[in-house]
Short mmCIF file of N, CA, C and O in Angstrom, two decimals:
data_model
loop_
_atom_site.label_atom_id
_atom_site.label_comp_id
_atom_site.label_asym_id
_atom_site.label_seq_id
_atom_site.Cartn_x
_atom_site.Cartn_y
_atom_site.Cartn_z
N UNK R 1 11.17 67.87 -19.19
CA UNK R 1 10.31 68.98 -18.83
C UNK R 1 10.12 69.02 -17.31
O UNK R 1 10.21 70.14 -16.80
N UNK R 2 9.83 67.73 -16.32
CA UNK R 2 9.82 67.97 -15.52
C UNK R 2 10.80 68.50 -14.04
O UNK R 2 10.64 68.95 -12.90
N UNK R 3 12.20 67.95 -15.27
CA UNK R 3 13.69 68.31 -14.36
C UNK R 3 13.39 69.81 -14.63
O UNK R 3 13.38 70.36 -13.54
N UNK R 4 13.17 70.60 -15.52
CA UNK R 4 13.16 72.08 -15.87
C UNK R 4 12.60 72.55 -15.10
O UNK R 4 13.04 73.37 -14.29
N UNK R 5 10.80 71.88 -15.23
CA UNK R 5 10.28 72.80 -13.98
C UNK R 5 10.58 72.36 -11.81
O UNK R 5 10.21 73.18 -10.97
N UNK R 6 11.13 71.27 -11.48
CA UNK R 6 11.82 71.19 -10.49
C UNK R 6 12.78 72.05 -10.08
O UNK R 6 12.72 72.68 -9.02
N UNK R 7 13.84 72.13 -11.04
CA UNK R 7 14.65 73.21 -10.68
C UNK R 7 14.39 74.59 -10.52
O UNK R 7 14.77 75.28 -9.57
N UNK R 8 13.70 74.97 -11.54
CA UNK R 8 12.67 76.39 -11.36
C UNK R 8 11.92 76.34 -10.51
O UNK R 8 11.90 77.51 -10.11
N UNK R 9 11.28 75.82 -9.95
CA UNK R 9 10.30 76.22 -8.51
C UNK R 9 10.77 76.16 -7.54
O UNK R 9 10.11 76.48 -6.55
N UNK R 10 12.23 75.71 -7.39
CA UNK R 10 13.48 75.98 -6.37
C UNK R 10 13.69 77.96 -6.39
O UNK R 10 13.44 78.86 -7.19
N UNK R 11 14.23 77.85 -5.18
CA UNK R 11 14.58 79.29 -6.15
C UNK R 11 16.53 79.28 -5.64
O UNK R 11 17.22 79.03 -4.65
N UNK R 12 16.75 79.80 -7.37
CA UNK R 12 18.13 80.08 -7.27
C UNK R 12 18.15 81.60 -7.73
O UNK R 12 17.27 82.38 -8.08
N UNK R 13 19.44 81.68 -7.57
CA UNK R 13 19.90 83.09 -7.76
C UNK R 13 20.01 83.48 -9.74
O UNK R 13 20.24 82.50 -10.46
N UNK R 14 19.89 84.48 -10.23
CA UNK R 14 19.24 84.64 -11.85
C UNK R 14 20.80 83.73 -12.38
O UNK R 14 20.61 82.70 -13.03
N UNK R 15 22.21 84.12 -12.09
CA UNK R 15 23.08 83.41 -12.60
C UNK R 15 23.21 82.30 -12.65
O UNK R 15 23.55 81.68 -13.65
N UNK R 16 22.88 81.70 -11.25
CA UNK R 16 22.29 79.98 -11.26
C UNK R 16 21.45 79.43 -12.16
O UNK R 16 21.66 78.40 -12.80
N UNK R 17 20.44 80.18 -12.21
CA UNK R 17 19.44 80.05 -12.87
C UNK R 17 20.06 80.00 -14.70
O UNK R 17 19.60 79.22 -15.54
N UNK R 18 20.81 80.68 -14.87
CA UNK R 18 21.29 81.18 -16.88
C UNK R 18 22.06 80.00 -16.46
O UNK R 18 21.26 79.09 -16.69
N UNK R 19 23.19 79.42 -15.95
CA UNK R 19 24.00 78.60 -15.92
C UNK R 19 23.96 76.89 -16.33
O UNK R 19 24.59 76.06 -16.99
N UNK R 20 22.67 77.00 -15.36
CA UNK R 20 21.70 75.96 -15.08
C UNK R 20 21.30 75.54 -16.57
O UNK R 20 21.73 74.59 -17.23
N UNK R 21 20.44 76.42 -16.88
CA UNK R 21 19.76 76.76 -17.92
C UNK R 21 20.46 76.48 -19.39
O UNK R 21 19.84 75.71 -20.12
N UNK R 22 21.69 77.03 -19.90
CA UNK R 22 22.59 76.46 -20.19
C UNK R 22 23.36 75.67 -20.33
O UNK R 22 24.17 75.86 -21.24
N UNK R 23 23.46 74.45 -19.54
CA UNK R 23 23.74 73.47 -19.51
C UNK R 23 22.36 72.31 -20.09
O UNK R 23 22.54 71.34 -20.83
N UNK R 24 21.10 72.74 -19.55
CA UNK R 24 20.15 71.91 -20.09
C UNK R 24 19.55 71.85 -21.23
O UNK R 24 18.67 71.03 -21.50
N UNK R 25 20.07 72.89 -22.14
CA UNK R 25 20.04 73.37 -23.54
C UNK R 25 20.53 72.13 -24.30
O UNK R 25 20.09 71.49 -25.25
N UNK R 26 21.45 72.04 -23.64
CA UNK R 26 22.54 70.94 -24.38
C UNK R 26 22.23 70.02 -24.68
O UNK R 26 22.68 69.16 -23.92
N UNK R 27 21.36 69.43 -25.82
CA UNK R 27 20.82 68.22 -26.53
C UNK R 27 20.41 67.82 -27.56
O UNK R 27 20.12 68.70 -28.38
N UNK R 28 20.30 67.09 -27.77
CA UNK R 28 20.36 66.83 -29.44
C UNK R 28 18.87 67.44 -30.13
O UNK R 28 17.77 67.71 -29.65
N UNK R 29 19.46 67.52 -31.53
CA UNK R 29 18.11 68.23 -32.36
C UNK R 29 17.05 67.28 -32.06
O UNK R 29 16.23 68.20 -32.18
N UNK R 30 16.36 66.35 -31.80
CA UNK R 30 15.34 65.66 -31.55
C UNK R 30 15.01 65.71 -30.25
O UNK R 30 13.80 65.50 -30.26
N UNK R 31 15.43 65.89 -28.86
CA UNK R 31 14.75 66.36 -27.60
C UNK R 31 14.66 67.62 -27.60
O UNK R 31 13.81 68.21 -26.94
N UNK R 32 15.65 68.30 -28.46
CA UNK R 32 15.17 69.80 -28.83
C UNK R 32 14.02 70.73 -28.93
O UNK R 32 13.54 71.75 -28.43
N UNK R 33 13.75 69.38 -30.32
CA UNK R 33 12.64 69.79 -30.79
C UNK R 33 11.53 69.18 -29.95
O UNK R 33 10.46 69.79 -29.82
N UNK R 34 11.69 68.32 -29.51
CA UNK R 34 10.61 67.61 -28.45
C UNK R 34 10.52 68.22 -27.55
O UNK R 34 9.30 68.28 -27.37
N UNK R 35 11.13 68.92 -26.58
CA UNK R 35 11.31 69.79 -25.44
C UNK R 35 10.07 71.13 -26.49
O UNK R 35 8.91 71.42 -26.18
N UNK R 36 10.75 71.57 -27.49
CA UNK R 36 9.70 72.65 -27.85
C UNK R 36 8.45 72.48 -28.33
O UNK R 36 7.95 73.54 -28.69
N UNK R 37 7.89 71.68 -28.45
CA UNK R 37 6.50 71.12 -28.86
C UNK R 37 6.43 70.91 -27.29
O UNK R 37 6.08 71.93 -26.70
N UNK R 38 6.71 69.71 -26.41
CA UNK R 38 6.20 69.73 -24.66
C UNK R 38 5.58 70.95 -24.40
O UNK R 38 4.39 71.02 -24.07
N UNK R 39 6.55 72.23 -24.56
CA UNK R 39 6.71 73.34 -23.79
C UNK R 39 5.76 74.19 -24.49
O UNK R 39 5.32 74.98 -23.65
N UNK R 40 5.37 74.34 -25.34
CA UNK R 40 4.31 74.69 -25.77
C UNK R 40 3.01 74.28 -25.49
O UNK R 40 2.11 75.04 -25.11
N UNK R 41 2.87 72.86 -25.69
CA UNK R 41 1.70 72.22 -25.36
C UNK R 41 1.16 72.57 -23.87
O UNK R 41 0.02 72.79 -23.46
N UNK R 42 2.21 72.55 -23.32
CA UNK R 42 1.98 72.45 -22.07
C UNK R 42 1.92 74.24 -21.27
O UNK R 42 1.29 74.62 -20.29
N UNK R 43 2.79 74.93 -22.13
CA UNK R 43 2.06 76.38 -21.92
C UNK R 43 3.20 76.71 -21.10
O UNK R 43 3.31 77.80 -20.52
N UNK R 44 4.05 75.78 -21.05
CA UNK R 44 5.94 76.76 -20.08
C UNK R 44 6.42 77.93 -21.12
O UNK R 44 7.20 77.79 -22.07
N UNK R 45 5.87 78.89 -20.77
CA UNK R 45 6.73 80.03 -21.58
C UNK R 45 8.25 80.18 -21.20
O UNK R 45 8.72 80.84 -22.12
N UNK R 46 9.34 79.86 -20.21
CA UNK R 46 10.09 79.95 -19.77
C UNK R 46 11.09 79.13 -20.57
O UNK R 46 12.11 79.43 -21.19
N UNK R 47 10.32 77.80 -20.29
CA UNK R 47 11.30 76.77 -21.51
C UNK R 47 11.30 77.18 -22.38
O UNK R 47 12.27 77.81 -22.79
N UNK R 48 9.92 76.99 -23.23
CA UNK R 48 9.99 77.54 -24.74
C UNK R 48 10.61 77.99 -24.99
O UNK R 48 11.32 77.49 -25.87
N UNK R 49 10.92 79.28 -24.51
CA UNK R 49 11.78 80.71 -24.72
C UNK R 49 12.98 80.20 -24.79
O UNK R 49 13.73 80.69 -25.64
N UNK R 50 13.44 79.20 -24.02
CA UNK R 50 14.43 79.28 -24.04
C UNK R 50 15.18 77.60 -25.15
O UNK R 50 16.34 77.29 -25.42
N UNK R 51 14.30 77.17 -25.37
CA UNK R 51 14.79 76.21 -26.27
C UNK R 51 14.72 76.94 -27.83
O UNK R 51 15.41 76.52 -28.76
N UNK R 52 13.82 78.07 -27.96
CA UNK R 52 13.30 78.67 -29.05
C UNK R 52 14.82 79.73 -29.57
O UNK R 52 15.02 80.07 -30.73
N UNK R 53 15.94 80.19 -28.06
CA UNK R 53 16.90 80.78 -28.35
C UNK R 53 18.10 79.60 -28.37
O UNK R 53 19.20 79.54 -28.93
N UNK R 54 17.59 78.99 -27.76
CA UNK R 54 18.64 77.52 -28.58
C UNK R 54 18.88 77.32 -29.67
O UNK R 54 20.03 77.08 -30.06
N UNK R 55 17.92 77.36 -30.37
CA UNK R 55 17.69 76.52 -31.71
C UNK R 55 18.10 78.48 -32.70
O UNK R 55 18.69 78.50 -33.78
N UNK R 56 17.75 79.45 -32.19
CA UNK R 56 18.13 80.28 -33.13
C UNK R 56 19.65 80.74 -32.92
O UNK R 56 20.13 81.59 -33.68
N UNK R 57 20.44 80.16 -31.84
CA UNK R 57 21.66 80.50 -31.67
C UNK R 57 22.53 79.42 -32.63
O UNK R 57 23.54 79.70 -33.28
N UNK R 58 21.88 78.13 -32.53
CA UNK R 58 22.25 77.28 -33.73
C UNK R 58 22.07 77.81 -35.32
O UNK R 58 23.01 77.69 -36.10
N UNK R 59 21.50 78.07 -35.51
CA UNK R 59 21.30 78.55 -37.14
C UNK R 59 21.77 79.88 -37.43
O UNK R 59 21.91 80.36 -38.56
N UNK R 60 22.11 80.68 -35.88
CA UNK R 60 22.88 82.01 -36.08
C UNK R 60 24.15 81.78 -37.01
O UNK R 60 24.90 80.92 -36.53
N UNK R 61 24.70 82.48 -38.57
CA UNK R 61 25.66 82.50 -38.97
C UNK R 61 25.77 81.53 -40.12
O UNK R 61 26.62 81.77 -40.97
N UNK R 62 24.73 80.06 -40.27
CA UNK R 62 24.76 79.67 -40.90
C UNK R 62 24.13 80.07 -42.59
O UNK R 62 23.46 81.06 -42.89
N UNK R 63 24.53 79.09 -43.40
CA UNK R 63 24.12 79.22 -44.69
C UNK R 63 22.37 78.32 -44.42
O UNK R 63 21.97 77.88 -43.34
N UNK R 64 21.87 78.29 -45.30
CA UNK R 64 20.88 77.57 -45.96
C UNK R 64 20.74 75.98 -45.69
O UNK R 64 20.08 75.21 -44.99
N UNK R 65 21.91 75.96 -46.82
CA UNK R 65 22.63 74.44 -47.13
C UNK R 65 23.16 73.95 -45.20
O UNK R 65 22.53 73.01 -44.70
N UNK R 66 23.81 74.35 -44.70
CA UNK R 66 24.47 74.15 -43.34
C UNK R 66 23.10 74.45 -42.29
O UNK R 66 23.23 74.35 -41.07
N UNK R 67 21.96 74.78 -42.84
CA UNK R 67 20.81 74.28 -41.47
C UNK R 67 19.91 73.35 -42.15
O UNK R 67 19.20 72.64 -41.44
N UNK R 68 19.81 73.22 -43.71
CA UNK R 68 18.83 71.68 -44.24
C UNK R 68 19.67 70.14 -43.51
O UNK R 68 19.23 69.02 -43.27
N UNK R 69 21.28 70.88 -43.30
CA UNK R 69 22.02 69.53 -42.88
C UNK R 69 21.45 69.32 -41.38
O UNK R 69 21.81 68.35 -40.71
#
């Protein structure tokens, strides 16, 4: 959480920024989900949002059975 908001109070350019952003997505279902409980608690709408389209780009397409796994 705190590498997220470091880099964000930098200022980059919005593509830097999605790129960036994108790359820090990248982690397993358990900091995932830990990142989205932090980010809530803590009131980052920015993360949230964006771990919240993480996790629905993962279950995009799947069955049932293929997101209980």
């Amino acid at each position: 959480v705190l590498e997220y908001c470091k880099y964000h109070h930098d200022t980059h350019t919005t593509e830097e920024q999605k790129a960036w952003d994108t790359e820090y997505a990248k982690v397993d279902d358990d900091m995932l989900f830990g990142l989205i409980v932090a980010s809530n608690f803590l009131n980052i709408k920015p993360l949230l949002d964006l771990m919240c389209t993480t996790v629905a780009e993962e279950i995009k397409d799947k069955t049932r059975e293929q997101i209980r796994q």
